[in-house]
Coordinates of C-alpha atoms and ligand atoms in Angstrom, one line a residue:
M147 CA 114.7 141.6 63.3
N148 CA 113.2 138.1 63.5
N149 CA 115.5 135.4 64.7
I150 CA 112.8 133.3 66.3
K151 CA 112.9 129.7 65.0
K152 CA 111.3 127.7 67.8
I153 CA 108.8 128.7 70.5
A154 CA 107.1 127.0 73.4
V155 CA 103.5 127.6 74.4
L156 CA 101.9 126.8 77.8
T157 CA 98.7 127.4 79.8
S158 CA 99.0 128.2 83.5
G159 CA 96.6 129.0 86.4
G160 CA 92.9 128.3 86.2
D161 CA 91.8 126.9 82.8
A162 CA 89.6 129.1 80.8
P163 CA 87.4 128.5 77.7
G164 CA 89.2 130.1 74.7
M165 CA 92.7 128.9 75.8
N166 CA 92.5 126.2 73.1
S167 CA 91.7 128.8 70.4
A168 CA 94.8 130.7 71.5
I169 CA 97.0 127.6 71.4
R170 CA 95.6 126.8 67.9
A171 CA 96.2 130.3 66.6
V172 CA 99.8 130.3 68.0
V173 CA 100.4 127.0 66.1
Y174 CA 98.8 128.2 62.9
S175 CA 100.6 131.6 63.0
A176 CA 103.9 130.0 63.8
H177 CA 103.5 127.7 60.9
H178 CA 102.8 130.7 58.7
F179 CA 106.1 132.3 59.8
G180 CA 108.0 129.0 59.6
I181 CA 108.4 128.8 63.4
E182 CA 108.4 125.4 65.2
V183 CA 106.1 125.0 68.2
V184 CA 106.6 122.9 71.3
G185 CA 103.6 122.5 73.8
I186 CA 104.6 122.5 77.4
L187 CA 102.3 120.4 79.6
R188 CA 100.9 121.5 82.9
G189 CA 102.1 125.1 82.8
Y190 CA 105.2 126.1 84.6
E191 CA 105.4 122.6 86.2
G192 CA 106.0 121.1 82.7
L193 CA 108.8 123.7 82.1
I194 CA 110.6 122.5 85.2
D195 CA 110.1 118.8 84.5
W196 CA 110.3 119.2 80.7
E197 CA 107.0 117.6 79.9
T198 CA 106.4 118.5 76.3
I199 CA 104.6 117.6 73.1
S200 CA 105.3 118.7 69.6
L201 CA 102.5 120.9 68.2
G202 CA 101.8 120.9 64.5
L203 CA 98.7 121.8 62.6
N204 CA 97.3 118.2 63.0
E205 CA 97.5 118.4 66.8
V206 CA 95.3 121.6 67.0
R207 CA 92.8 121.0 64.2
N208 CA 89.7 120.2 66.2
I209 CA 90.2 122.1 69.4
N210 CA 88.6 125.5 68.7
N211 CA 85.3 124.4 70.3
Q212 CA 86.8 122.5 73.3
G213 CA 86.7 123.8 76.8
G214 CA 89.7 123.4 79.2
T215 CA 93.2 123.4 77.8
I216 CA 94.7 120.6 75.7
L217 CA 98.1 121.4 77.3
Y218 CA 96.7 121.0 80.9
T219 CA 97.5 123.5 83.5
S220 CA 98.7 123.9 87.1
R221 CA 99.4 126.5 89.8
S222 CA 103.1 125.9 90.2
E223 CA 104.4 126.5 93.7
R224 CA 107.9 125.5 92.6
F225 CA 108.1 128.2 89.9
L226 CA 107.9 130.8 92.7
H227 CA 111.5 129.7 93.6
L228 CA 114.5 130.8 91.7
E229 CA 116.2 127.4 91.6
Y230 CA 113.2 125.9 89.7
R231 CA 113.0 128.9 87.3
K232 CA 116.7 128.4 86.6
Q233 CA 116.0 124.7 85.9
A234 CA 113.2 125.7 83.5
A235 CA 115.4 128.2 81.7
E236 CA 118.1 125.6 81.3
N237 CA 115.5 123.2 79.8
L238 CA 114.5 125.8 77.3
K239 CA 118.0 126.7 76.3
A240 CA 119.0 123.0 76.0
N241 CA 116.1 122.5 73.6
N242 CA 116.9 125.6 71.5
I243 CA 113.6 127.4 72.4
D244 CA 113.8 131.1 71.5
A245 CA 110.7 132.3 73.3
V246 CA 107.7 131.2 75.4
V247 CA 104.0 132.1 74.9
A248 CA 102.3 131.9 78.4
I249 CA 98.6 131.9 78.5
G250 CA 97.0 132.6 81.9
G251 CA 96.0 135.1 84.6
D252 CA 97.7 137.3 87.0
G253 CA 99.9 134.6 88.6
T254 CA 101.1 133.5 85.1
L255 CA 102.1 137.1 84.3
R256 CA 104.0 137.5 87.6
G257 CA 105.8 134.1 86.9
A258 CA 106.7 135.3 83.4
I259 CA 108.1 138.6 84.8
D260 CA 110.4 136.7 87.2
F261 CA 111.3 134.3 84.4
Q262 CA 112.5 136.9 82.0
E263 CA 115.3 137.6 84.5
E264 CA 116.7 134.2 83.5
G265 CA 117.2 135.5 80.0
I266 CA 114.0 133.9 78.6
K267 CA 111.9 135.8 76.1
V268 CA 108.2 135.6 77.0
V269 CA 104.9 136.9 75.6
C270 CA 101.8 136.5 77.8
I271 CA 98.2 136.2 76.8
P272 CA 95.5 137.0 79.4
G273 CA 93.4 134.0 80.0
T274 CA 91.2 133.7 83.1
I275 CA 87.4 133.7 83.6
D276 CA 87.8 136.3 86.3
R277 CA 88.7 139.2 83.9
D278 CA 91.1 140.4 86.5
V279 CA 94.3 141.1 84.6
A280 CA 94.9 144.8 85.2
C281 CA 96.1 145.9 81.8
S282 CA 93.4 144.2 79.7
E283 CA 89.7 145.0 79.3
Y284 CA 89.2 141.4 78.4
T285 CA 90.6 138.0 79.5
L286 CA 89.9 134.7 77.7
G287 CA 87.1 132.7 79.3
F288 CA 85.1 135.5 80.8
D289 CA 82.3 135.5 78.3
T290 CA 81.8 131.8 78.4
A291 CA 81.8 131.8 82.2
A292 CA 79.4 134.7 82.5
N293 CA 77.0 132.9 80.0
T294 CA 77.3 129.6 81.9
A295 CA 76.6 131.3 85.2
T296 CA 73.6 133.2 83.6
E297 CA 72.2 129.9 82.3
A298 CA 72.6 128.2 85.6
I299 CA 71.0 131.1 87.5
D300 CA 68.0 131.1 85.1
K301 CA 67.4 127.5 86.1
I302 CA 67.8 128.2 89.8
R303 CA 65.4 131.0 89.5
D304 CA 62.7 128.8 88.0
S305 CA 62.8 126.6 91.1
S306 CA 63.1 129.6 93.4
V307 CA 59.9 131.2 91.9
S308 CA 58.0 127.9 92.0
H309 CA 58.7 127.6 95.7
G310 CA 58.6 131.2 96.7
R311 CA 62.1 131.2 98.1
C312 CA 65.2 133.3 98.2
S313 CA 68.1 131.9 96.2
V314 CA 71.6 132.9 97.1
V315 CA 73.9 132.0 94.2
E316 CA 77.7 132.1 94.7
V317 CA 79.7 132.6 91.5
M318 CA 83.5 132.7 90.9
G319 CA 85.7 135.8 91.1
R320 CA 87.9 136.2 94.1
K321 CA 89.0 139.8 93.7
R322 CA 87.0 140.9 90.7
G323 CA 83.2 140.8 90.6
Y324 CA 82.7 140.8 86.8
I325 CA 81.1 137.4 86.6
A326 CA 78.7 138.3 89.5
L327 CA 77.9 141.7 88.0
W328 CA 77.2 140.4 84.5
A329 CA 75.4 137.2 85.5
G330 CA 73.5 139.1 88.2
M331 CA 72.4 141.8 85.9
A332 CA 71.5 139.4 83.1
T333 CA 69.3 137.4 85.5
S334 CA 67.8 140.6 87.1
A335 CA 69.1 139.7 90.6
D336 CA 67.6 141.6 93.6
A337 CA 71.1 142.1 95.0
I338 CA 74.6 141.6 93.5
I339 CA 77.4 141.5 96.0
L340 CA 80.9 142.3 94.6
P341 CA 84.3 142.1 96.2
E342 CA 85.2 145.7 95.0
K343 CA 82.1 147.2 96.6
W344 CA 81.3 145.0 99.6
N345 CA 81.5 147.0 102.9
G346 CA 80.0 144.2 105.1
D347 CA 76.6 145.9 105.1
F348 CA 74.4 142.8 105.4
D349 CA 71.5 145.0 106.5
S350 CA 71.2 146.6 103.0
V351 CA 70.8 143.2 101.4
I352 CA 68.2 142.2 104.1
D353 CA 66.4 145.5 103.7
A354 CA 66.2 145.1 99.9
I355 CA 64.6 141.7 100.3
K356 CA 62.2 143.0 102.9
Q357 CA 61.2 145.9 100.6
R358 CA 60.4 143.5 97.8
H359 CA 58.5 141.3 100.1
A360 CA 56.4 144.3 101.2
D361 CA 55.8 145.1 97.5
G362 CA 54.2 141.7 97.1
R363 CA 57.1 139.7 95.6
D364 CA 57.6 136.2 96.9
S365 CA 60.9 135.0 95.3
Y366 CA 64.2 136.7 95.5
L367 CA 67.7 136.3 93.9
V368 CA 71.0 137.3 95.5
V369 CA 74.2 136.8 93.4
V370 CA 77.4 136.9 95.4
A371 CA 81.0 136.7 94.2
E372 CA 83.1 134.1 96.1
G373 CA 85.5 135.5 98.6
V374 CA 83.1 138.3 99.5
T375 CA 81.3 136.5 102.2
D376 CA 80.2 133.0 103.2
A377 CA 77.1 132.3 101.1
P378 CA 75.5 129.7 103.4
E379 CA 75.9 132.2 106.3
L380 CA 74.2 134.9 104.2
A381 CA 71.3 132.6 103.3
E382 CA 70.8 131.7 107.0
M383 CA 70.9 135.4 107.9
I384 CA 68.3 136.2 105.3
R385 CA 66.1 133.4 106.6
E386 CA 66.5 134.5 110.2
K387 CA 65.9 138.2 109.6
T388 CA 63.1 138.0 107.0
G389 CA 61.5 134.6 107.7
I390 CA 61.8 133.8 104.0
E391 CA 63.0 130.3 103.1
S392 CA 66.5 130.6 101.6
R393 CA 68.7 128.2 99.6
V394 CA 72.3 128.4 98.5
S395 CA 73.8 127.3 95.2
V396 CA 77.5 127.4 94.7
L397 CA 78.1 127.2 90.9
G398 CA 81.8 126.3 91.3
Y399 CA 83.8 124.8 88.5
I400 CA 81.0 124.5 85.9
Q401 CA 81.9 128.2 85.3
R402 CA 85.3 127.2 84.1
G403 CA 84.3 124.5 81.7
G404 CA 82.2 124.1 78.6
N405 CA 82.5 125.0 74.9
P406 CA 83.8 128.5 74.5
T407 CA 81.5 131.1 73.1
A408 CA 82.1 132.7 69.7
K409 CA 83.7 135.7 71.5
D410 CA 86.2 133.5 73.4
R411 CA 87.1 131.6 70.3
M412 CA 87.6 134.8 68.4
Y413 CA 89.6 136.6 71.0
G414 CA 91.6 133.5 71.7
S415 CA 92.4 133.3 68.0
L416 CA 93.2 137.0 67.8
M417 CA 95.4 137.0 70.9
G418 CA 97.3 133.8 69.9
A419 CA 98.0 135.2 66.4
Y420 CA 99.0 138.6 67.8
A421 CA 101.5 137.0 70.3
V422 CA 103.3 135.2 67.4
E423 CA 103.1 138.3 65.3
I424 CA 104.9 140.5 67.8
L425 CA 107.5 137.8 68.5
S426 CA 108.2 137.6 64.8
N427 CA 108.6 141.4 64.7
G428 CA 111.3 141.0 67.3
K429 CA 109.3 142.2 70.4
T430 CA 109.5 140.2 73.6
N431 CA 108.6 140.4 77.2
R432 CA 105.2 141.8 76.3
I433 CA 101.6 141.0 77.3
V434 CA 98.9 141.0 74.8
A435 CA 95.8 143.0 75.9
I436 CA 92.6 144.6 74.7
K437 CA 92.2 148.3 75.0
N438 CA 89.1 150.1 73.6
D439 CA 88.3 146.8 72.0
V440 CA 91.5 146.8 70.0
L441 CA 94.6 144.5 70.4
V442 CA 97.6 146.2 72.0
D443 CA 100.6 145.0 73.9
Y444 CA 102.4 146.3 77.0
D445 CA 105.7 145.7 78.6
M446 CA 105.0 143.0 81.2
G447 CA 106.3 145.0 84.1
E448 CA 104.3 148.1 83.1
A449 CA 101.2 145.9 82.7
L450 CA 101.2 145.1 86.4
R451 CA 101.1 148.8 87.3
L452 CA 98.2 149.7 84.9
E453 CA 94.7 149.8 86.3
N454 CA 92.5 149.7 83.2
N455 CA 90.4 146.9 84.4
K456 CA 88.8 148.4 87.5
L457 CA 85.1 147.6 87.8
D458 CA 83.2 149.7 85.4
S459 CA 81.5 152.3 87.5
F460 CA 78.6 152.9 85.0
Q461 CA 77.9 149.1 84.9
Y462 CA 77.9 149.0 88.7
E463 CA 75.6 152.1 89.1
L464 CA 73.3 150.5 86.6
S465 CA 73.2 147.2 88.4
L466 CA 72.0 149.1 91.5
R467 CA 69.4 151.1 89.5
L468 CA 68.0 148.0 87.8
S469 CA 67.6 146.1 91.0
E470 CA 65.8 148.9 92.9
Ligands
LIG506 O1 90.7 130.9 87.4 C1 90.1 131.8 88.3 C2 89.4 131.0 89.4 O2 88.4 130.2 88.8 C3 88.8 131.9 90.4 O3 87.5 132.4 90.0 C4 88.7 130.9 91.6 O4 88.7 131.6 92.8 C5 89.9 130.1 91.4 O5 90.3 130.1 90.1 C6 89.8 128.7 91.8 O6 91.1 128.1 91.7 P1 91.4 126.6 91.8 O7 91.2 126.0 90.5 O8 92.9 126.6 92.2 O9 90.5 126.0 92.9

């Protein structure tokens, strides 16, 4: 039974292209169901300090193509503590908010799970460029980030080829190597180093480059996910052990920004609308996810235990084969 009259929407954790499409779809769908929407600024921080804006159709009309998040974001340390979650819950109750739509990554989901203990209804939408939310095959922002990284690496490669150098490119992804895997495969990297697979075997990377050198190649590309190893150290090791001039490029935050691709706009729209749909059907404490390319939703606690989003083993094996 639907007794939802007023909802809040927030974005939390690292911003990701497509978050704005999700916000827009939440507002449009809520409008369709006659639900009022309040935008919470700066993620969970704004819930604690009650920093809000009213969100009507006019506020979200021209945001589908914008990177970042119009609601701003944060990684809230305070929300990890019960006293601040209680304060946030009191703010919501005092303002007659029936439910919260939280868009973000793993940290956002964990925050939402703790928050439901304060009697707050939450629905989460997975939004993070890392594609590392266990229950969902897709997270908003990944496609844009992988394309941005690919475009940047293509440019780096032009220079690398011209100089006959080895380029070591560090991309984002602390625990999941999807950006490295996709951008690395798309740019035909000679070695792709992923957090899930890295065993500290620098020699295999050096040997791969030596082999290519022996085959007559004179430029090389190594794509490494952040958190695996220190990229400048790796470049120095390649230079020392092969004699090949090596350079490092750390792509950094350009991967998080920029206009979302059609995929991120579409999935943002679908997930935002779906979140409101399940709320209006009386479901709460759910996370929206993609399974077999279809929208589904899971209980938030159960979502943490699911392991759908392990690195795809065929994609990984193929990355090895295509860089032999
Ligand atoms: O949002 C995910 C991510 O971009 C990771 O890839 C990266 O490790 C991290 O966020 C960086 O976080 P921060 O914005 O706090 O520096």
